[in-house]
Structures are given as C-alpha cells and as structure tokens.
mmCIF file of N, CA and C in Angstrom:
data_model
loop_
_atom_site.group_PDB
_atom_site.id
_atom_site.type_symbol
_atom_site.label_atom_id
_atom_site.label_comp_id
_atom_site.label_asym_id
_atom_site.label_seq_id
_atom_site.Cartn_x
_atom_site.Cartn_y
_atom_site.Cartn_z
ATOM 1 N N MET A 1 77.117 93.115 91.998
ATOM 2 C CA MET A 1 77.651 94.119 91.172
ATOM 3 C C MET A 1 76.880 94.019 89.853
ATOM 4 N N GLY A 2 76.006 92.966 89.632
ATOM 5 C CA GLY A 2 75.320 92.820 88.492
ATOM 6 C C GLY A 2 74.362 94.030 88.116
ATOM 7 N N TYR A 3 73.799 94.579 89.202
ATOM 8 C CA TYR A 3 72.948 95.694 89.125
ATOM 9 C C TYR A 3 73.808 96.965 88.545
ATOM 10 N N ILE A 4 74.825 97.258 89.243
ATOM 11 C CA ILE A 4 75.730 98.338 88.784
ATOM 12 C C ILE A 4 76.226 98.241 87.346
ATOM 13 N N GLN A 5 76.608 96.891 87.131
ATOM 14 C CA GLN A 5 77.152 96.651 85.723
ATOM 15 C C GLN A 5 76.126 96.787 84.708
ATOM 16 N N GLU A 6 74.816 96.480 85.003
ATOM 17 C CA GLU A 6 73.749 96.683 84.049
ATOM 18 C C GLU A 6 73.442 98.131 83.802
ATOM 19 N N LYS A 7 73.456 98.858 84.924
ATOM 20 C CA LYS A 7 73.020 100.323 84.863
ATOM 21 C C LYS A 7 74.148 101.123 84.241
ATOM 22 N N ALA A 8 75.434 100.627 84.402
ATOM 23 C CA ALA A 8 76.564 101.435 83.804
ATOM 24 C C ALA A 8 76.872 100.996 82.406
ATOM 25 N N GLY A 9 76.430 99.771 81.996
ATOM 26 C CA GLY A 9 76.762 99.276 80.685
ATOM 27 C C GLY A 9 78.166 98.963 80.571
ATOM 28 N N LEU A 10 78.784 98.485 81.706
ATOM 29 C CA LEU A 10 80.261 98.059 81.584
ATOM 30 C C LEU A 10 80.440 96.618 81.901
ATOM 31 N N SER A 11 81.579 96.091 81.563
ATOM 32 C CA SER A 11 81.790 94.666 81.844
ATOM 33 C C SER A 11 81.925 94.490 83.448
ATOM 34 N N GLN A 12 81.914 93.255 83.905
ATOM 35 C CA GLN A 12 81.941 92.958 85.254
ATOM 36 C C GLN A 12 83.394 93.312 85.819
ATOM 37 N N SER A 13 84.360 92.961 84.921
ATOM 38 C CA SER A 13 85.744 93.272 85.419
ATOM 39 C C SER A 13 86.057 94.794 85.524
ATOM 40 N N THR A 14 85.416 95.609 84.668
ATOM 41 C CA THR A 14 85.589 97.037 84.733
ATOM 42 C C THR A 14 84.844 97.621 86.012
ATOM 43 N N VAL A 15 83.733 97.093 86.205
ATOM 44 C CA VAL A 15 82.900 97.560 87.432
ATOM 45 C C VAL A 15 83.662 97.156 88.735
ATOM 46 N N SER A 16 84.211 95.927 88.650
ATOM 47 C CA SER A 16 84.965 95.439 89.863
ATOM 48 C C SER A 16 86.159 96.234 90.099
ATOM 49 N N ASN A 17 86.960 96.671 89.089
ATOM 50 C CA ASN A 17 88.051 97.475 89.145
ATOM 51 C C ASN A 17 87.634 98.883 89.805
ATOM 52 N N TYR A 18 86.579 99.430 89.286
ATOM 53 C CA TYR A 18 86.128 100.793 89.689
ATOM 54 C C TYR A 18 85.678 100.720 91.195
ATOM 55 N N MET A 19 84.963 99.697 91.549
ATOM 56 C CA MET A 19 84.517 99.527 92.891
ATOM 57 C C MET A 19 85.684 99.359 93.825
ATOM 58 N N GLY A 20 86.685 98.676 93.404
ATOM 59 C CA GLY A 20 87.907 98.386 94.206
ATOM 60 C C GLY A 20 88.622 99.687 94.479
ATOM 61 N N LEU A 21 88.707 100.610 93.456
ATOM 62 C CA LEU A 21 89.298 101.963 93.564
ATOM 63 C C LEU A 21 88.453 102.866 94.539
ATOM 64 N N LEU A 22 87.073 102.725 94.411
ATOM 65 C CA LEU A 22 86.229 103.599 95.316
ATOM 66 C C LEU A 22 86.382 103.078 96.714
ATOM 67 N N ARG A 23 86.547 101.762 96.983
ATOM 68 C CA ARG A 23 86.805 101.191 98.312
ATOM 69 C C ARG A 23 88.127 101.691 98.906
ATOM 70 N N GLN A 24 89.149 101.567 98.058
ATOM 71 C CA GLN A 24 90.448 101.951 98.460
ATOM 72 C C GLN A 24 90.578 103.452 98.839
ATOM 73 N N ALA A 25 89.795 104.254 98.172
ATOM 74 C CA ALA A 25 89.666 105.675 98.405
ATOM 75 C C ALA A 25 88.862 105.987 99.669
ATOM 76 N N GLY A 26 88.127 104.913 100.144
ATOM 77 C CA GLY A 26 87.314 105.033 101.308
ATOM 78 C C GLY A 26 85.976 105.722 101.079
ATOM 79 N N LEU A 27 85.552 105.746 99.744
ATOM 80 C CA LEU A 27 84.325 106.354 99.451
ATOM 81 C C LEU A 27 83.116 105.416 99.431
ATOM 82 N N VAL A 28 83.490 104.091 99.377
ATOM 83 C CA VAL A 28 82.420 103.047 99.520
ATOM 84 C C VAL A 28 82.932 102.009 100.476
ATOM 85 N N ARG A 29 81.962 101.287 101.086
ATOM 86 C CA ARG A 29 82.255 100.151 101.924
ATOM 87 C C ARG A 29 81.784 98.843 101.318
ATOM 88 N N ALA A 30 82.569 97.864 101.365
ATOM 89 C CA ALA A 30 82.005 96.522 100.862
ATOM 90 C C ALA A 30 81.880 95.571 102.111
ATOM 91 N N GLU A 31 80.780 94.840 101.815
ATOM 92 C CA GLU A 31 80.396 93.814 102.881
ATOM 93 C C GLU A 31 80.036 92.434 102.126
ATOM 94 N N ARG A 32 80.846 91.368 102.434
ATOM 95 C CA ARG A 32 80.607 90.173 101.673
ATOM 96 C C ARG A 32 79.575 89.254 102.471
ATOM 97 N N HIS A 33 78.636 88.784 101.713
ATOM 98 C CA HIS A 33 77.691 87.830 102.233
ATOM 99 C C HIS A 33 77.711 86.537 101.315
ATOM 100 N N GLY A 34 78.546 85.491 101.654
ATOM 101 C CA GLY A 34 78.671 84.430 100.843
ATOM 102 C C GLY A 34 79.361 84.846 99.547
ATOM 103 N N GLN A 35 78.700 84.484 98.477
ATOM 104 C CA GLN A 35 79.294 84.798 97.159
ATOM 105 C C GLN A 35 78.972 86.213 96.669
ATOM 106 N N TRP A 36 78.158 87.021 97.406
ATOM 107 C CA TRP A 36 77.716 88.313 97.077
ATOM 108 C C TRP A 36 78.571 89.421 97.870
ATOM 109 N N THR A 37 78.917 90.515 97.188
ATOM 110 C CA THR A 37 79.473 91.575 97.801
ATOM 111 C C THR A 37 78.522 92.752 97.770
ATOM 112 N N PHE A 38 78.216 93.425 98.758
ATOM 113 C CA PHE A 38 77.294 94.505 98.887
ATOM 114 C C PHE A 38 78.098 95.839 99.028
ATOM 115 N N TYR A 39 77.812 96.852 98.255
ATOM 116 C CA TYR A 39 78.563 98.058 98.471
ATOM 117 C C TYR A 39 77.670 99.225 98.977
ATOM 118 N N ARG A 40 78.211 99.938 99.848
ATOM 119 C CA ARG A 40 77.416 101.096 100.325
ATOM 120 C C ARG A 40 78.313 102.367 100.402
ATOM 121 N N ARG A 41 77.703 103.452 100.049
ATOM 122 C CA ARG A 41 78.472 104.684 99.968
ATOM 123 C C ARG A 41 78.918 105.105 101.425
ATOM 124 N N ASP A 42 79.985 105.666 101.632
ATOM 125 C CA ASP A 42 80.345 106.142 102.948
ATOM 126 C C ASP A 42 80.119 107.677 102.922
ATOM 127 N N GLU A 43 78.965 108.134 103.379
ATOM 128 C CA GLU A 43 78.525 109.417 103.233
ATOM 129 C C GLU A 43 79.335 110.415 103.884
ATOM 130 N N GLU A 44 79.887 110.070 105.075
ATOM 131 C CA GLU A 44 80.724 110.932 105.818
ATOM 132 C C GLU A 44 82.050 111.158 105.085
ATOM 133 N N ALA A 45 82.588 110.118 104.516
ATOM 134 C CA ALA A 45 83.917 110.249 103.688
ATOM 135 C C ALA A 45 83.660 111.082 102.430
ATOM 136 N N ILE A 46 82.486 110.831 101.767
ATOM 137 C CA ILE A 46 82.096 111.508 100.605
ATOM 138 C C ILE A 46 82.054 113.122 100.900
ATOM 139 N N ARG A 47 81.307 113.363 102.070
ATOM 140 C CA ARG A 47 81.177 114.815 102.419
ATOM 141 C C ARG A 47 82.578 115.446 102.721
ATOM 142 N N ALA A 48 83.379 114.767 103.435
ATOM 143 C CA ALA A 48 84.739 115.227 103.740
ATOM 144 C C ALA A 48 85.555 115.397 102.458
ATOM 145 N N PHE A 49 85.505 114.414 101.518
ATOM 146 C CA PHE A 49 86.169 114.577 100.259
ATOM 147 C C PHE A 49 85.751 115.956 99.414
ATOM 148 N N LEU A 50 84.302 116.055 99.411
ATOM 149 C CA LEU A 50 83.769 117.197 98.648
ATOM 150 C C LEU A 50 84.259 118.442 99.322
ATOM 151 N N LYS A 51 84.317 118.496 100.655
ATOM 152 C CA LYS A 51 84.585 119.743 101.355
ATOM 153 C C LYS A 51 86.155 120.013 101.084
ATOM 154 N N ALA A 52 86.993 119.088 101.195
ATOM 155 C CA ALA A 52 88.385 119.200 100.890
ATOM 156 C C ALA A 52 88.611 119.726 99.376
ATOM 157 N N LEU A 53 87.988 119.100 98.465
ATOM 158 C CA LEU A 53 88.036 119.495 97.094
ATOM 159 C C LEU A 53 87.599 120.942 96.948
ATOM 160 N N GLY A 54 86.415 121.323 97.515
ATOM 161 C CA GLY A 54 85.886 122.680 97.445
ATOM 162 C C GLY A 54 86.895 123.641 98.032
ATOM 163 N N ASP A 55 87.531 123.320 99.219
ATOM 164 C CA ASP A 55 88.438 124.207 99.821
ATOM 165 C C ASP A 55 89.661 124.383 99.018
ATOM 166 N N GLU A 56 90.101 123.269 98.386
ATOM 167 C CA GLU A 56 91.373 123.338 97.558
ATOM 168 C C GLU A 56 91.067 124.290 96.254
ATOM 169 N N LEU A 57 89.893 124.043 95.710
ATOM 170 C CA LEU A 57 89.516 124.792 94.466
ATOM 171 C C LEU A 57 89.402 126.295 94.809
ATOM 172 N N LEU A 58 88.846 126.617 95.967
ATOM 173 C CA LEU A 58 88.689 128.087 96.364
ATOM 174 C C LEU A 58 90.110 128.696 96.677
ATOM 175 N N GLU A 59 90.985 127.915 97.314
ATOM 176 C CA GLU A 59 92.305 128.369 97.537
ATOM 177 C C GLU A 59 93.132 128.611 96.243
ATOM 178 N N GLU A 60 92.953 127.719 95.338
ATOM 179 C CA GLU A 60 93.575 127.888 93.990
ATOM 180 C C GLU A 60 93.096 129.032 93.299
ATOM 181 N N GLN A 61 91.710 129.332 93.394
ATOM 182 C CA GLN A 61 91.147 130.390 92.744
ATOM 183 C C GLN A 61 91.647 131.726 93.370
ATOM 184 N N ARG A 62 91.863 131.753 94.722
ATOM 185 C CA ARG A 62 92.328 132.941 95.350
ATOM 186 C C ARG A 62 93.719 133.193 94.938
ATOM 187 N N SER A 63 94.518 132.208 94.802
ATOM 188 C CA SER A 63 95.923 132.356 94.447
ATOM 189 C C SER A 63 96.192 132.799 93.008
ATOM 190 N N ASP A 64 95.082 132.554 92.162
ATOM 191 C CA ASP A 64 95.224 132.823 90.722
ATOM 192 C C ASP A 64 94.587 134.225 90.456
ATOM 193 N N THR A 65 93.928 134.827 91.504
ATOM 194 C CA THR A 65 93.389 136.179 91.325
ATOM 195 C C THR A 65 94.410 137.230 91.776
ATOM 196 N N PRO A 66 94.680 138.173 90.951
ATOM 197 C CA PRO A 66 95.639 139.154 91.310
ATOM 198 C C PRO A 66 94.991 140.195 92.335
ATOM 199 N N ASP A 67 95.810 140.602 93.263
ATOM 200 C CA ASP A 67 95.449 141.546 94.260
ATOM 201 C C ASP A 67 95.182 142.876 93.685
ATOM 202 N N LEU A 68 94.021 143.550 94.045
ATOM 203 C CA LEU A 68 93.611 144.834 93.465
ATOM 204 C C LEU A 68 93.957 145.921 94.367
#
C-alpha cells in the first residue's frame, strides 16, 4: 500500500480504508503474501459497474425528458 499511499498523498490508514471499501464493493481483489497485501482491479466487475451506472443515468435522463 506504500506505493498507493505515496502516489495519493494520503495516510496509510486512509488508503487502507479506501482499499477496504473498494474490495467490499468487489472492484478490487486483495491477495496477501506474508506481511504484504497486493491489490488488483477486477476489470470485469468494473465494466459491469460502469455499464449499470450508464444504464441508470440514461434511464434517469429519459424519465426527466418530457414527451414531445
């Protein structure tokens, strides 16, 4: 997490909390090797999330547009 912490400019505990949330959401996977935890994006889950988000936004936009 040191690399992420350094790049983000955030404390270790803040990065740890964010990574935990991303893991709970299924957007990243964590793999422990001894004292180290390696994180990897779950590309399939991210694609599914973005599709669902896009579909929801389009549906919301359609419902906000008056019929002509």
